[in-house]
Coordinates of C-alpha atoms in Angstrom, one line a residue:
M1 CA 176.3 16.3 123.2
T2 CA 180.0 15.9 122.4
T3 CA 183.0 18.1 123.6
P4 CA 186.1 19.3 121.6
T5 CA 188.8 16.9 121.8
T6 CA 191.4 19.1 120.4
A7 CA 191.8 23.2 120.1
A8 CA 191.3 22.6 116.5
D9 CA 187.9 21.1 117.2
T10 CA 186.7 24.5 119.0
V11 CA 186.8 26.7 115.5
R12 CA 184.8 26.5 112.7
R13 CA 181.5 25.3 114.3
V14 CA 178.4 25.1 112.3
A15 CA 175.3 23.8 113.1
C16 CA 173.8 20.5 112.2
P17 CA 170.1 21.4 111.1
S18 CA 168.8 18.3 113.2
D19 CA 170.9 19.0 116.4
E20 CA 169.1 20.4 119.4
D21 CA 172.5 22.3 120.4
A22 CA 173.2 23.9 117.2
T23 CA 176.8 24.6 118.2
V24 CA 177.9 20.9 118.1
H25 CA 178.5 18.3 115.6
V26 CA 179.7 19.5 112.2
Y27 CA 183.0 20.7 111.7
I28 CA 183.9 22.6 108.5
S29 CA 187.7 21.5 108.3
D30 CA 188.6 24.5 106.5
K31 CA 186.3 27.3 105.5
T32 CA 188.7 29.2 104.1
K33 CA 189.9 26.8 101.7
Y34 CA 186.0 26.3 100.4
R35 CA 185.5 29.9 100.0
H36 CA 188.7 30.3 98.1
R37 CA 188.2 26.9 96.1
L38 CA 184.7 28.3 95.4
R39 CA 186.1 31.8 94.4
R40 CA 188.3 30.2 91.9
L41 CA 185.3 28.4 90.5
E42 CA 183.4 31.5 90.0
G43 CA 186.3 33.2 88.1
Q44 CA 186.2 30.2 86.0
V45 CA 182.8 30.4 85.2
R46 CA 183.4 33.9 84.0
G47 CA 185.8 32.8 81.8
I48 CA 183.6 30.4 80.1
D49 CA 181.3 33.6 79.6
R50 CA 184.2 35.0 77.8
M51 CA 184.9 32.2 75.9
V52 CA 181.0 32.1 74.7
D53 CA 181.0 35.7 73.7
E54 CA 184.3 35.6 71.9
E55 CA 183.1 32.7 70.3
R56 CA 185.6 30.3 70.9
Y57 CA 186.3 26.7 69.6
C58 CA 183.7 24.8 71.2
I59 CA 185.8 21.8 72.4
D60 CA 188.0 24.4 74.9
I61 CA 184.7 25.5 76.1
L62 CA 183.7 22.0 76.8
T63 CA 186.9 21.1 78.2
Q64 CA 186.6 24.2 80.7
I65 CA 183.2 23.3 81.8
S66 CA 184.4 19.9 82.4
A67 CA 187.1 21.1 84.9
I68 CA 184.8 23.3 86.5
T69 CA 182.1 20.2 87.4
R70 CA 185.1 18.0 88.2
A71 CA 186.3 20.9 90.8
L72 CA 182.8 21.4 92.0
E73 CA 182.5 17.8 92.6
G74 CA 185.5 18.2 95.0
V75 CA 184.3 20.6 96.9
A76 CA 180.8 18.8 97.4
L77 CA 183.0 15.2 98.3
S78 CA 185.3 17.5 100.8
L79 CA 182.0 18.6 102.5
L80 CA 180.4 15.3 103.0
D81 CA 183.2 13.9 103.9
D82 CA 183.0 16.6 106.7
H83 CA 179.7 15.4 107.7
L84 CA 180.1 11.9 107.8
K85 CA 183.3 12.7 109.7
H86 CA 181.7 14.8 112.6
C87 CA 178.1 14.9 112.6
L88 CA 177.5 11.3 111.6
L89 CA 180.5 9.9 113.6
D90 CA 180.0 12.4 116.4
A91 CA 175.7 11.2 116.9
A92 CA 177.2 7.5 116.5
V93 CA 179.3 7.7 119.3
A94 CA 176.9 9.3 121.6
G95 CA 174.0 6.9 120.5
D96 CA 171.8 9.7 119.4
P97 CA 168.2 8.5 118.3
V98 CA 168.8 11.1 115.2
S99 CA 171.4 9.1 114.1
E100 CA 169.3 7.3 111.5
Q101 CA 167.9 10.5 110.3
Q102 CA 171.2 11.8 109.9
L103 CA 172.5 8.8 108.2
A104 CA 169.4 8.7 105.6
E105 CA 170.1 12.3 104.7
A106 CA 173.8 11.6 104.2
S107 CA 172.4 8.9 102.0
Q108 CA 170.5 10.8 100.2
A109 CA 173.2 13.6 99.6
I110 CA 175.4 10.9 98.4
S111 CA 172.7 9.9 96.0
R112 CA 172.3 13.1 94.7
L113 CA 176.0 13.6 94.1
V114 CA 176.0 10.3 92.1
R115 CA 173.4 11.0 89.8
S116 CA 174.8 14.4 89.2

């Protein structure tokens, strides 16, 4: 089990599914930032729905879809970065046996992101 190193580490803790103690290891760096970005993406998707309903020019719709795709990938990469920095790094430093399981899980997540 690791202990927080700074006051910021004591905030916004969530459980890593493979942890025995569900109060340590994964730190979402800024939950509010993620939620704001996702709400903005949700609004963009509704905007695309309106564009389709209004029969807007296809290229304009595709441009918006491309922008949403890149923004969503940005959220995913930030979450992955948080996971690698905290869940995996903490497990590796502690020498936990779950490190290999977590590494495999992270590799699979990266693989899914690359394929999408």
